[in-house]
Tab-separated table of C-alpha atoms in Angstrom:
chain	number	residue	atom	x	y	z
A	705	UNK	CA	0.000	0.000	0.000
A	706	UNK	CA	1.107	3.027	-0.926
A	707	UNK	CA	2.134	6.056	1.918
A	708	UNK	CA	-0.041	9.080	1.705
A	709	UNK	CA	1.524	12.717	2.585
A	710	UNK	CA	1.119	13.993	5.837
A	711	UNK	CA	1.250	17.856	6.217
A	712	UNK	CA	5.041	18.933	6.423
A	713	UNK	CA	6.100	15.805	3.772
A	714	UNK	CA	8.324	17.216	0.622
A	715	UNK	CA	7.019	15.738	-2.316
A	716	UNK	CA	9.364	14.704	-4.782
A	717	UNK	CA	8.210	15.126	-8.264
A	718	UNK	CA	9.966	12.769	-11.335
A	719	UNK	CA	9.463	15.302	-14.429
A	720	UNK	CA	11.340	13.827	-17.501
A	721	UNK	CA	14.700	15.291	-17.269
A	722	UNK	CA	14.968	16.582	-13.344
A	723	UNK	CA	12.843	17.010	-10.328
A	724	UNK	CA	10.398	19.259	-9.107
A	725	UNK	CA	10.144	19.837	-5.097
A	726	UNK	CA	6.750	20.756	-3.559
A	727	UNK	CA	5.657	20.512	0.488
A	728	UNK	CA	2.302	18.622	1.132
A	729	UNK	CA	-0.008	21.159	3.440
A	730	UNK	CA	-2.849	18.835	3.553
A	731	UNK	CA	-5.939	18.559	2.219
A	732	UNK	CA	-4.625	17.624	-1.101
A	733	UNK	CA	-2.735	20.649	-1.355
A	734	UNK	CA	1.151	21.611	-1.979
A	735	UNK	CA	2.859	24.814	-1.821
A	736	UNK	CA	5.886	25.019	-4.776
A	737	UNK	CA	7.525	27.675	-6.632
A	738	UNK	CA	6.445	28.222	-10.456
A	739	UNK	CA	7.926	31.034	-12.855
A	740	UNK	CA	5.733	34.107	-12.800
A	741	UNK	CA	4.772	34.272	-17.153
A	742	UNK	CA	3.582	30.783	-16.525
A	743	UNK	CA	0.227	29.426	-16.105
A	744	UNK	CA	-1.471	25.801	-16.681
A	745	UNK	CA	-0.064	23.441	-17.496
A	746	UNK	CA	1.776	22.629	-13.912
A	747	UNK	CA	3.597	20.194	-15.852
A	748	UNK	CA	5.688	22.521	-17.501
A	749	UNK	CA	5.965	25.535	-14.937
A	750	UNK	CA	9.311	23.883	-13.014
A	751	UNK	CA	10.930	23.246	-16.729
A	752	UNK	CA	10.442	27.075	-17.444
A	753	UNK	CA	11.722	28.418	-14.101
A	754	UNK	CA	14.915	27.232	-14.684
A	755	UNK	CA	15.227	30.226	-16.971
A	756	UNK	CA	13.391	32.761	-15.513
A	757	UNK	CA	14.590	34.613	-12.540
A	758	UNK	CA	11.808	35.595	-10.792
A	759	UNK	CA	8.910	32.875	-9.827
A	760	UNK	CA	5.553	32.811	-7.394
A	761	UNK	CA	4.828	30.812	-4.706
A	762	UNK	CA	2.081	28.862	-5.277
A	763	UNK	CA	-0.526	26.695	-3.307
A	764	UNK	CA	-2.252	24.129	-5.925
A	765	UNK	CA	-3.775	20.725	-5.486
A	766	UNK	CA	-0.612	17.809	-5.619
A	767	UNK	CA	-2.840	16.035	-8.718
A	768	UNK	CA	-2.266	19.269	-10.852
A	769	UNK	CA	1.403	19.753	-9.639
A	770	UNK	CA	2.236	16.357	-10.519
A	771	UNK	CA	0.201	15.688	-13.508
A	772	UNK	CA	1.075	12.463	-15.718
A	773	UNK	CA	4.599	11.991	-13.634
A	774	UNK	CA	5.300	9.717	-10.765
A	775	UNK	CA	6.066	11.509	-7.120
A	776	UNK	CA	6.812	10.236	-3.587
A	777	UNK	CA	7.331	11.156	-0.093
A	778	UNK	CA	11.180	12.001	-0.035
A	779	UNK	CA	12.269	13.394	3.442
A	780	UNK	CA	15.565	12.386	2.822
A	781	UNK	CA	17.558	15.134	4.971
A	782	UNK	CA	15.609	13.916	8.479
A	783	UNK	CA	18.490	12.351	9.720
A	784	UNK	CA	20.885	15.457	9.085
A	785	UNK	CA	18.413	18.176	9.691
A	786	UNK	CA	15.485	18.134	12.066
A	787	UNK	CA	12.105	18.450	10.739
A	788	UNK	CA	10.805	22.108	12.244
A	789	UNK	CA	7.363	20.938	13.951
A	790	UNK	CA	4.760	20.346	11.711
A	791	UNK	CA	2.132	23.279	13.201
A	792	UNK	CA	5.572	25.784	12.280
A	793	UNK	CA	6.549	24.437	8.727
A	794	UNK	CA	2.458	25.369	8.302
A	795	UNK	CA	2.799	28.797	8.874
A	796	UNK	CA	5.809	29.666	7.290
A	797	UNK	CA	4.205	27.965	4.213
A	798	UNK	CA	1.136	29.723	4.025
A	799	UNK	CA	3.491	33.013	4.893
A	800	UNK	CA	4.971	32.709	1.476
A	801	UNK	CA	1.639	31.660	-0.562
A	802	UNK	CA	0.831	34.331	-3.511
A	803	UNK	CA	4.499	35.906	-3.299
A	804	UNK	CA	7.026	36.527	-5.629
A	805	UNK	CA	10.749	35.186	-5.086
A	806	UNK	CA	14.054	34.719	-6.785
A	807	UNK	CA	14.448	31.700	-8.161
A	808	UNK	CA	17.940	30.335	-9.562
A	809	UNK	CA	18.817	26.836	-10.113
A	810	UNK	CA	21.901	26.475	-8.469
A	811	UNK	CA	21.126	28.962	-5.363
A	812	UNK	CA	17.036	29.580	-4.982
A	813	UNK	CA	15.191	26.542	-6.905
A	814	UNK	CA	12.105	24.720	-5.568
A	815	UNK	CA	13.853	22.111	-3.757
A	816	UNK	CA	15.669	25.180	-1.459
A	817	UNK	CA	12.710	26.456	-0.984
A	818	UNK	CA	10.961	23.630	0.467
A	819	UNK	CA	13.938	22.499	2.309
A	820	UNK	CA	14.001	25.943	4.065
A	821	UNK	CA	10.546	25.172	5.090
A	822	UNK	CA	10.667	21.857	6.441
A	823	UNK	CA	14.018	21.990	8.032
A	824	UNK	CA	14.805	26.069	8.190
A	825	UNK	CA	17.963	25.005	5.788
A	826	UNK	CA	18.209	25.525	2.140
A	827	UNK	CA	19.506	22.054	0.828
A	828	UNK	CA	19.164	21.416	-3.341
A	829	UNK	CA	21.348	18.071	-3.894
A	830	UNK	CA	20.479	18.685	-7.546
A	831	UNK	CA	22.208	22.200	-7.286
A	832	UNK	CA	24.881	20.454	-5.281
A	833	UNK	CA	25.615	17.821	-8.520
A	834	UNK	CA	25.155	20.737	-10.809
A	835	UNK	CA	27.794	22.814	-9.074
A	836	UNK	CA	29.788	19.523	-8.541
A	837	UNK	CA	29.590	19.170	-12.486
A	838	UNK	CA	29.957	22.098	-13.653
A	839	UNK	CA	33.667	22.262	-11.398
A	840	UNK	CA	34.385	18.901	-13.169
A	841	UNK	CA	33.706	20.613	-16.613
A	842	UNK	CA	35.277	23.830	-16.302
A	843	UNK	CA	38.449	22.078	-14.956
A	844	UNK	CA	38.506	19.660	-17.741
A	845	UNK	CA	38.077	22.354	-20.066
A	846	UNK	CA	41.053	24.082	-18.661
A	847	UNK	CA	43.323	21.322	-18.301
A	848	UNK	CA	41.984	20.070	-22.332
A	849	UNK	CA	43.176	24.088	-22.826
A	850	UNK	CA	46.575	23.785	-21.158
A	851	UNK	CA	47.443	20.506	-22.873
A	852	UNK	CA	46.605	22.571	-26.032
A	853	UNK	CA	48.823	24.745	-25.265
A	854	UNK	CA	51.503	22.916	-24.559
A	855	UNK	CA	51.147	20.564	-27.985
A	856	UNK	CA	50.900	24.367	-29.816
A	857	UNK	CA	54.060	25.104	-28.172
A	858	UNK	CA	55.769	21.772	-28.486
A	859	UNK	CA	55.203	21.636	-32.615
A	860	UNK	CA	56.776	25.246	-32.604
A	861	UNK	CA	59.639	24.150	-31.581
A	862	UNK	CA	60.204	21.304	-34.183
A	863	UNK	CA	60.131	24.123	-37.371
């Protein structure tokens, strides 16, 4: 059978190529972020906001968040951060319902922002792989740079 949300769960969204965050309020209802331009269809409002800088705060139904794609419960950080109580993660939720806020993928994205709810600590592990891989890029691209360099260098030599 499967677990249903309790008020103060983050929801873990599956969209094709990344996830999308949301925190169960009850009721049937999530709070997430979505970009500001964007209306229906849910499904695409996380996709978009990786682009835009600015998105809303949102309170919707978790059926019209998720859509087609698969979700579960996913308090993964419990161990390392304590859950705030349930009644407080509440109110700072519905605090934030109807506002605008930054959003950036690697610093503000929906997965920080629930985070920051639940546990009063902004933690993205998809902004921490992103970072992660875009340090192993960037250093492969300089040290692919140097070795051209140094091969440009070497063949100047033999003429």
């Amino acid at each position: 059978m499967a677990a249903y949300p309790e008020p103060g769960d983050l929801i873990e969204i599956f969209r094709p190529a990344y996830q999308h965050w949301a925190l169960y309020l009850g009721d049937g209802y999530v709070i997430n972020v979505t970009p500001i331009d964007e209306g229906p269809p849910a499904m695409f409002a996380s996709a978009k906001s990786v682009f835009s800088r600015k998105a809303q705060v949102r309170m919707q139904l978790l059926k019209e968040v998720v859509g087609n794609d698969r979700y579960r419960i996913n308090n993964k950080h419990d161990r390392t951060y304590p859950p705030l109580p349930v009644e407080e993660i509440i109110r700072r939720a519905q605090r934030f319902i109807g506002q605008k806020v930054s959003y950036d993928l690697l610093g503000s994205n929906c997965e920080h922002f629930v985070t920051l709810l639940r546990y009063g600590e902004p933690v993205s592990d998809q902004a921490n792989k992103a970072i992660t891989t875009i340090g192993f890029v960037t250093a492969a691209a300089g040290a692919l740079s140097l070795l051209g360099i140094l091969h440009s260098r070497s063949r100047e030599r033999q003429y």
